[in-house]
Amino acid sequence: DYNISQAIANDIQVGVYFFSQAVSQKEAEEEAEFTLSCMKKYDIDLPV
C-alpha cells in the first residue's frame, strides 16, 4: 500500500502485476476478484 500510495501522490503512473497460480477456472476467477478488490481504492493508470 505504501509504495503505490506514494507513487500516486508523486504523479507516477502505476500498474499492477499479479502472478496467478490458479489450477482451475474457479481459482482463476477468485484470484481475479481478489486482485480487482485490492485495486479498487487506487487510481491505476497502466494495465493489469
PDB file with SEQRES, HELIX, SHEET and CRYST1 records, atoms N, CA, C and O in Angstrom:
SEQRES   1 A   48  ASP TYR ASN ILE SER GLN ALA ILE ALA ASN ASP ILE GLN          
SEQRES   2 A   48  VAL GLY VAL TYR PHE PHE SER GLN ALA VAL SER GLN LYS          
SEQRES   3 A   48  GLU ALA GLU GLU GLU ALA GLU PHE THR LEU SER CYS MET          
SEQRES   4 A   48  LYS LYS TYR ASP ILE ASP LEU PRO VAL                          
HELIX    1 AA1 TYR A    2  ALA A    9  1                                   8    
HELIX    2 AA2 GLN A   25  MET A   39  1                                  15    
CRYST1    1.000    1.000    1.000  90.00  90.00  90.00 P 1           1          
ATOM      1  N   ASP A   1       0.811  -1.190   0.000  1.00  0.00           N  
ATOM      2  CA  ASP A   1       0.000   0.000   0.000  1.00  0.00           C  
ATOM      3  C   ASP A   1       0.862   1.265   0.000  1.00  0.00           C  
ATOM      4  O   ASP A   1       0.549   2.244  -0.678  1.00  0.00           O  
ATOM      5  N   TYR A   2       1.941   1.230   0.763  1.00  0.00           N  
ATOM      6  CA  TYR A   2       2.783   2.426   0.867  1.00  0.00           C  
ATOM      7  C   TYR A   2       3.371   2.811  -0.488  1.00  0.00           C  
ATOM      8  O   TYR A   2       3.293   3.972  -0.888  1.00  0.00           O  
ATOM      9  N   ASN A   3       3.951   1.861  -1.188  1.00  0.00           N  
ATOM     10  CA  ASN A   3       4.619   2.169  -2.457  1.00  0.00           C  
ATOM     11  C   ASN A   3       3.657   2.736  -3.489  1.00  0.00           C  
ATOM     12  O   ASN A   3       3.959   3.741  -4.133  1.00  0.00           O  
ATOM     13  N   ILE A   4       2.510   2.107  -3.649  1.00  0.00           N  
ATOM     14  CA  ILE A   4       1.560   2.583  -4.658  1.00  0.00           C  
ATOM     15  C   ILE A   4       0.977   3.937  -4.249  1.00  0.00           C  
ATOM     16  O   ILE A   4       0.762   4.801  -5.099  1.00  0.00           O  
ATOM     17  N   SER A   5       0.723   4.123  -2.959  1.00  0.00           N  
ATOM     18  CA  SER A   5       0.206   5.411  -2.483  1.00  0.00           C  
ATOM     19  C   SER A   5       1.206   6.532  -2.735  1.00  0.00           C  
ATOM     20  O   SER A   5       0.834   7.623  -3.167  1.00  0.00           O  
ATOM     21  N   GLN A   6       2.467   6.256  -2.464  1.00  0.00           N  
ATOM     22  CA  GLN A   6       3.498   7.271  -2.676  1.00  0.00           C  
ATOM     23  C   GLN A   6       3.706   7.555  -4.160  1.00  0.00           C  
ATOM     24  O   GLN A   6       3.920   8.706  -4.542  1.00  0.00           O  
ATOM     25  N   ALA A   7       3.647   6.545  -4.983  1.00  0.00           N  
ATOM     26  CA  ALA A   7       3.779   6.748  -6.429  1.00  0.00           C  
ATOM     27  C   ALA A   7       2.657   7.641  -6.936  1.00  0.00           C  
ATOM     28  O   ALA A   7       2.905   8.590  -7.680  1.00  0.00           O  
ATOM     29  N   ILE A   8       1.434   7.344  -6.542  1.00  0.00           N  
ATOM     30  CA  ILE A   8       0.288   8.147  -6.974  1.00  0.00           C  
ATOM     31  C   ILE A   8       0.409   9.572  -6.450  1.00  0.00           C  
ATOM     32  O   ILE A   8       0.133  10.523  -7.181  1.00  0.00           O  
ATOM     33  N   ALA A   9       0.818   9.731  -5.198  1.00  0.00           N  
ATOM     34  CA  ALA A   9       0.968  11.061  -4.596  1.00  0.00           C  
ATOM     35  C   ALA A   9       2.020  11.892  -5.320  1.00  0.00           C  
ATOM     36  O   ALA A   9       1.965  13.122  -5.307  1.00  0.00           O  
ATOM     37  N   ASN A  10       2.977  11.217  -5.950  1.00  0.00           N  
ATOM     38  CA  ASN A  10       4.048  11.912  -6.662  1.00  0.00           C  
ATOM     39  C   ASN A  10       3.858  11.882  -8.172  1.00  0.00           C  
ATOM     40  O   ASN A  10       4.818  12.035  -8.928  1.00  0.00           O  
ATOM     41  N   ASP A  11       2.621  11.685  -8.606  1.00  0.00           N  
ATOM     42  CA  ASP A  11       2.250  11.709 -10.025  1.00  0.00           C  
ATOM     43  C   ASP A  11       3.021  10.710 -10.883  1.00  0.00           C  
ATOM     44  O   ASP A  11       3.346  10.991 -12.036  1.00  0.00           O  
ATOM     45  N   ILE A  12       3.304   9.561 -10.320  1.00  0.00           N  
ATOM     46  CA  ILE A  12       3.944   8.483 -11.066  1.00  0.00           C  
ATOM     47  C   ILE A  12       2.851   7.505 -11.482  1.00  0.00           C  
ATOM     48  O   ILE A  12       2.059   7.061 -10.651  1.00  0.00           O  
ATOM     49  N   GLN A  13       2.811   7.175 -12.764  1.00  0.00           N  
ATOM     50  CA  GLN A  13       1.803   6.230 -13.235  1.00  0.00           C  
ATOM     51  C   GLN A  13       2.057   4.856 -12.627  1.00  0.00           C  
ATOM     52  O   GLN A  13       3.201   4.435 -12.457  1.00  0.00           O  
ATOM     53  N   VAL A  14       0.972   4.172 -12.304  1.00  0.00           N  
ATOM     54  CA  VAL A  14       1.105   2.851 -11.694  1.00  0.00           C  
ATOM     55  C   VAL A  14       0.260   1.819 -12.425  1.00  0.00           C  
ATOM     56  O   VAL A  14      -0.793   2.130 -12.982  1.00  0.00           O  
ATOM     57  N   GLY A  15       0.740   0.602 -12.408  1.00  0.00           N  
ATOM     58  CA  GLY A  15       0.019  -0.542 -12.944  1.00  0.00           C  
ATOM     59  C   GLY A  15       0.116  -1.668 -11.928  1.00  0.00           C  
ATOM     60  O   GLY A  15       0.703  -1.499 -10.859  1.00  0.00           O  
ATOM     61  N   VAL A  16      -0.453  -2.804 -12.258  1.00  0.00           N  
ATOM     62  CA  VAL A  16      -0.482  -3.925 -11.323  1.00  0.00           C  
ATOM     63  C   VAL A  16      -0.047  -5.190 -12.051  1.00  0.00           C  
ATOM     64  O   VAL A  16      -0.413  -5.419 -13.204  1.00  0.00           O  
ATOM     65  N   TYR A  17       0.739  -6.002 -11.359  1.00  0.00           N  
ATOM     66  CA  TYR A  17       1.148  -7.306 -11.877  1.00  0.00           C  
ATOM     67  C   TYR A  17       0.730  -8.355 -10.860  1.00  0.00           C  
ATOM     68  O   TYR A  17       1.004  -8.212  -9.668  1.00  0.00           O  
ATOM     69  N   PHE A  18       0.081  -9.388 -11.314  1.00  0.00           N  
ATOM     70  CA  PHE A  18      -0.308 -10.489 -10.432  1.00  0.00           C  
ATOM     71  C   PHE A  18       0.058 -11.800 -11.111  1.00  0.00           C  
ATOM     72  O   PHE A  18      -0.379 -12.068 -12.230  1.00  0.00           O  
ATOM     73  N   PHE A  19       0.850 -12.606 -10.443  1.00  0.00           N  
ATOM     74  CA  PHE A  19       1.234 -13.913 -10.975  1.00  0.00           C  
ATOM     75  C   PHE A  19       0.240 -14.946 -10.471  1.00  0.00           C  
ATOM     76  O   PHE A  19       0.181 -15.227  -9.274  1.00  0.00           O  
ATOM     77  N   SER A  20      -0.523 -15.499 -11.364  1.00  0.00           N  
ATOM     78  CA  SER A  20      -1.557 -16.461 -10.993  1.00  0.00           C  
ATOM     79  C   SER A  20      -0.974 -17.850 -10.797  1.00  0.00           C  
ATOM     80  O   SER A  20      -0.107 -18.294 -11.550  1.00  0.00           O  
ATOM     81  N   GLN A  21      -1.470 -18.522  -9.770  1.00  0.00           N  
ATOM     82  CA  GLN A  21      -1.123 -19.915  -9.538  1.00  0.00           C  
ATOM     83  C   GLN A  21      -2.371 -20.785  -9.581  1.00  0.00           C  
ATOM     84  O   GLN A  21      -2.387 -21.899  -9.056  1.00  0.00           O  
ATOM     85  N   ALA A  22      -3.411 -20.265 -10.211  1.00  0.00           N  
ATOM     86  CA  ALA A  22      -4.677 -20.988 -10.298  1.00  0.00           C  
ATOM     87  C   ALA A  22      -4.517 -22.254 -11.126  1.00  0.00           C  
ATOM     88  O   ALA A  22      -3.800 -22.281 -12.125  1.00  0.00           O  
ATOM     89  N   VAL A  23      -5.198 -23.290 -10.688  1.00  0.00           N  
ATOM     90  CA  VAL A  23      -5.181 -24.549 -11.428  1.00  0.00           C  
ATOM     91  C   VAL A  23      -6.580 -24.917 -11.925  1.00  0.00           C  
ATOM     92  O   VAL A  23      -6.787 -25.982 -12.505  1.00  0.00           O  
ATOM     93  N   SER A  24      -7.525 -24.022 -11.687  1.00  0.00           N  
ATOM     94  CA  SER A  24      -8.884 -24.247 -12.180  1.00  0.00           C  
ATOM     95  C   SER A  24      -9.505 -22.902 -12.533  1.00  0.00           C  
ATOM     96  O   SER A  24      -9.009 -21.851 -12.124  1.00  0.00           O  
ATOM     97  N   GLN A  25     -10.577 -22.944 -13.284  1.00  0.00           N  
ATOM     98  CA  GLN A  25     -11.267 -21.705 -13.643  1.00  0.00           C  
ATOM     99  C   GLN A  25     -11.791 -21.006 -12.396  1.00  0.00           C  
ATOM    100  O   GLN A  25     -11.732 -19.780 -12.302  1.00  0.00           O  
ATOM    101  N   LYS A  26     -12.300 -21.772 -11.442  1.00  0.00           N  
ATOM    102  CA  LYS A  26     -12.831 -21.189 -10.205  1.00  0.00           C  
ATOM    103  C   LYS A  26     -11.733 -20.433  -9.456  1.00  0.00           C  
ATOM    104  O   LYS A  26     -11.951 -19.311  -9.000  1.00  0.00           O  
ATOM    105  N   GLU A  27     -10.566 -21.040  -9.332  1.00  0.00           N  
ATOM    106  CA  GLU A  27      -9.451 -20.372  -8.663  1.00  0.00           C  
ATOM    107  C   GLU A  27      -9.025 -19.119  -9.419  1.00  0.00           C  
ATOM    108  O   GLU A  27      -8.714 -18.100  -8.801  1.00  0.00           O  
ATOM    109  N   ALA A  28      -9.007 -19.182 -10.731  1.00  0.00           N  
ATOM    110  CA  ALA A  28      -8.638 -18.017 -11.541  1.00  0.00           C  
ATOM    111  C   ALA A  28      -9.620 -16.878 -11.317  1.00  0.00           C  
ATOM    112  O   ALA A  28      -9.217 -15.720 -11.202  1.00  0.00           O  
ATOM    113  N   GLU A  29     -10.900 -17.200 -11.256  1.00  0.00           N  
ATOM    114  CA  GLU A  29     -11.914 -16.177 -11.007  1.00  0.00           C  
ATOM    115  C   GLU A  29     -11.749 -15.575  -9.612  1.00  0.00           C  
ATOM    116  O   GLU A  29     -11.886 -14.364  -9.440  1.00  0.00           O  
ATOM    117  N   GLU A  30     -11.456 -16.414  -8.618  1.00  0.00           N  
ATOM    118  CA  GLU A  30     -11.238 -15.925  -7.256  1.00  0.00           C  
ATOM    119  C   GLU A  30     -10.016 -15.011  -7.191  1.00  0.00           C  
ATOM    120  O   GLU A  30     -10.050 -13.971  -6.532  1.00  0.00           O  
ATOM    121  N   GLU A  31      -8.948 -15.395  -7.869  1.00  0.00           N  
ATOM    122  CA  GLU A  31      -7.746 -14.560  -7.897  1.00  0.00           C  
ATOM    123  C   GLU A  31      -8.020 -13.232  -8.582  1.00  0.00           C  
ATOM    124  O   GLU A  31      -7.551 -12.191  -8.122  1.00  0.00           O  
ATOM    125  N   ALA A  32      -8.770 -13.255  -9.672  1.00  0.00           N  
ATOM    126  CA  ALA A  32      -9.112 -12.021 -10.382  1.00  0.00           C  
ATOM    127  C   ALA A  32      -9.946 -11.111  -9.496  1.00  0.00           C  
ATOM    128  O   ALA A  32      -9.703  -9.906  -9.443  1.00  0.00           O  
ATOM    129  N   GLU A  33     -10.924 -11.672  -8.800  1.00  0.00           N  
ATOM    130  CA  GLU A  33     -11.756 -10.877  -7.892  1.00  0.00           C  
ATOM    131  C   GLU A  33     -10.920 -10.272  -6.774  1.00  0.00           C  
ATOM    132  O   GLU A  33     -11.111  -9.112  -6.411  1.00  0.00           O  
ATOM    133  N   PHE A  34      -9.992 -11.055  -6.225  1.00  0.00           N  
ATOM    134  CA  PHE A  34      -9.113 -10.564  -5.169  1.00  0.00           C  
ATOM    135  C   PHE A  34      -8.257  -9.400  -5.671  1.00  0.00           C  
ATOM    136  O   PHE A  34      -8.148  -8.368  -5.009  1.00  0.00           O  
ATOM    137  N   THR A  35      -7.656  -9.577  -6.836  1.00  0.00           N  
ATOM    138  CA  THR A  35      -6.806  -8.535  -7.409  1.00  0.00           C  
ATOM    139  C   THR A  35      -7.594  -7.256  -7.650  1.00  0.00           C  
ATOM    140  O   THR A  35      -7.138  -6.166  -7.305  1.00  0.00           O  
ATOM    141  N   LEU A  36      -8.768  -7.388  -8.240  1.00  0.00           N  
ATOM    142  CA  LEU A  36      -9.602  -6.211  -8.503  1.00  0.00           C  
ATOM    143  C   LEU A  36     -10.035  -5.535  -7.213  1.00  0.00           C  
ATOM    144  O   LEU A  36     -10.107  -4.308  -7.159  1.00  0.00           O  
ATOM    145  N   SER A  37     -10.324  -6.307  -6.174  1.00  0.00           N  
ATOM    146  CA  SER A  37     -10.732  -5.702  -4.902  1.00  0.00           C  
ATOM    147  C   SER A  37      -9.576  -4.933  -4.267  1.00  0.00           C  
ATOM    148  O   SER A  37      -9.797  -3.905  -3.628  1.00  0.00           O  
ATOM    149  N   CYS A  38      -8.357  -5.413  -4.435  1.00  0.00           N  
ATOM    150  CA  CYS A  38      -7.186  -4.710  -3.901  1.00  0.00           C  
ATOM    151  C   CYS A  38      -6.928  -3.405  -4.649  1.00  0.00           C  
ATOM    152  O   CYS A  38      -6.415  -2.444  -4.076  1.00  0.00           O  
ATOM    153  N   MET A  39      -7.285  -3.380  -5.929  1.00  0.00           N  
ATOM    154  CA  MET A  39      -7.032  -2.206  -6.770  1.00  0.00           C  
ATOM    155  C   MET A  39      -8.083  -1.120  -6.598  1.00  0.00           C  
ATOM    156  O   MET A  39      -7.836   0.032  -6.956  1.00  0.00           O  
ATOM    157  N   LYS A  40      -9.246  -1.458  -6.061  1.00  0.00           N  
ATOM    158  CA  LYS A  40     -10.385  -0.538  -6.018  1.00  0.00           C  
ATOM    159  C   LYS A  40     -10.057   0.835  -5.445  1.00  0.00           C  
ATOM    160  O   LYS A  40     -10.535   1.849  -5.953  1.00  0.00           O  
ATOM    161  N   LYS A  41      -9.252   0.874  -4.399  1.00  0.00           N  
ATOM    162  CA  LYS A  41      -9.012   2.144  -3.720  1.00  0.00           C  
ATOM    163  C   LYS A  41      -7.955   3.014  -4.400  1.00  0.00           C  
ATOM    164  O   LYS A  41      -7.658   4.111  -3.927  1.00  0.00           O  
ATOM    165  N   TYR A  42      -7.391   2.536  -5.496  1.00  0.00           N  
ATOM    166  CA  TYR A  42      -6.352   3.285  -6.198  1.00  0.00           C  
ATOM    167  C   TYR A  42      -6.782   3.649  -7.608  1.00  0.00           C  
ATOM    168  O   TYR A  42      -7.590   2.958  -8.228  1.00  0.00           O  
ATOM    169  N   ASP A  43      -6.229   4.739  -8.098  1.00  0.00           N  
ATOM    170  CA  ASP A  43      -6.465   5.159  -9.480  1.00  0.00           C  
ATOM    171  C   ASP A  43      -5.317   4.605 -10.324  1.00  0.00           C  
ATOM    172  O   ASP A  43      -4.272   5.241 -10.466  1.00  0.00           O  
ATOM    173  N   ILE A  44      -5.524   3.426 -10.873  1.00  0.00           N  
ATOM    174  CA  ILE A  44      -4.484   2.732 -11.640  1.00  0.00           C  
ATOM    175  C   ILE A  44      -4.450   3.285 -13.066  1.00  0.00           C  
ATOM    176  O   ILE A  44      -5.470   3.316 -13.755  1.00  0.00           O  
ATOM    177  N   ASP A  45      -3.256   3.725 -13.502  1.00  0.00           N  
ATOM    178  CA  ASP A  45      -3.097   4.323 -14.830  1.00  0.00           C  
ATOM    179  C   ASP A  45      -2.762   3.295 -15.908  1.00  0.00           C  
ATOM    180  O   ASP A  45      -3.225   3.396 -17.044  1.00  0.00           O  
ATOM    181  N   LEU A  46      -1.969   2.326 -15.543  1.00  0.00           N  
ATOM    182  CA  LEU A  46      -1.427   1.379 -16.507  1.00  0.00           C  
ATOM    183  C   LEU A  46      -2.156   0.039 -16.409  1.00  0.00           C  
ATOM    184  O   LEU A  46      -2.958  -0.157 -15.495  1.00  0.00           O  
ATOM    185  N   PRO A  47      -1.895  -0.866 -17.316  1.00  0.00           N  
ATOM    186  CA  PRO A  47      -2.622  -2.146 -17.341  1.00  0.00           C  
ATOM    187  C   PRO A  47      -2.335  -3.056 -16.148  1.00  0.00           C  
ATOM    188  O   PRO A  47      -1.379  -2.869 -15.396  1.00  0.00           O  
ATOM    189  N   VAL A  48      -3.200  -4.035 -16.020  1.00  0.00           N  
ATOM    190  CA  VAL A  48      -3.012  -5.097 -15.026  1.00  0.00           C  
ATOM    191  C   VAL A  48      -2.315  -6.239 -15.725  1.00  0.00           C  
ATOM    192  O   VAL A  48      -2.038  -7.266 -15.105  1.00  0.00           O  
TER     193      VAL A  48                                                      
END                                                                             
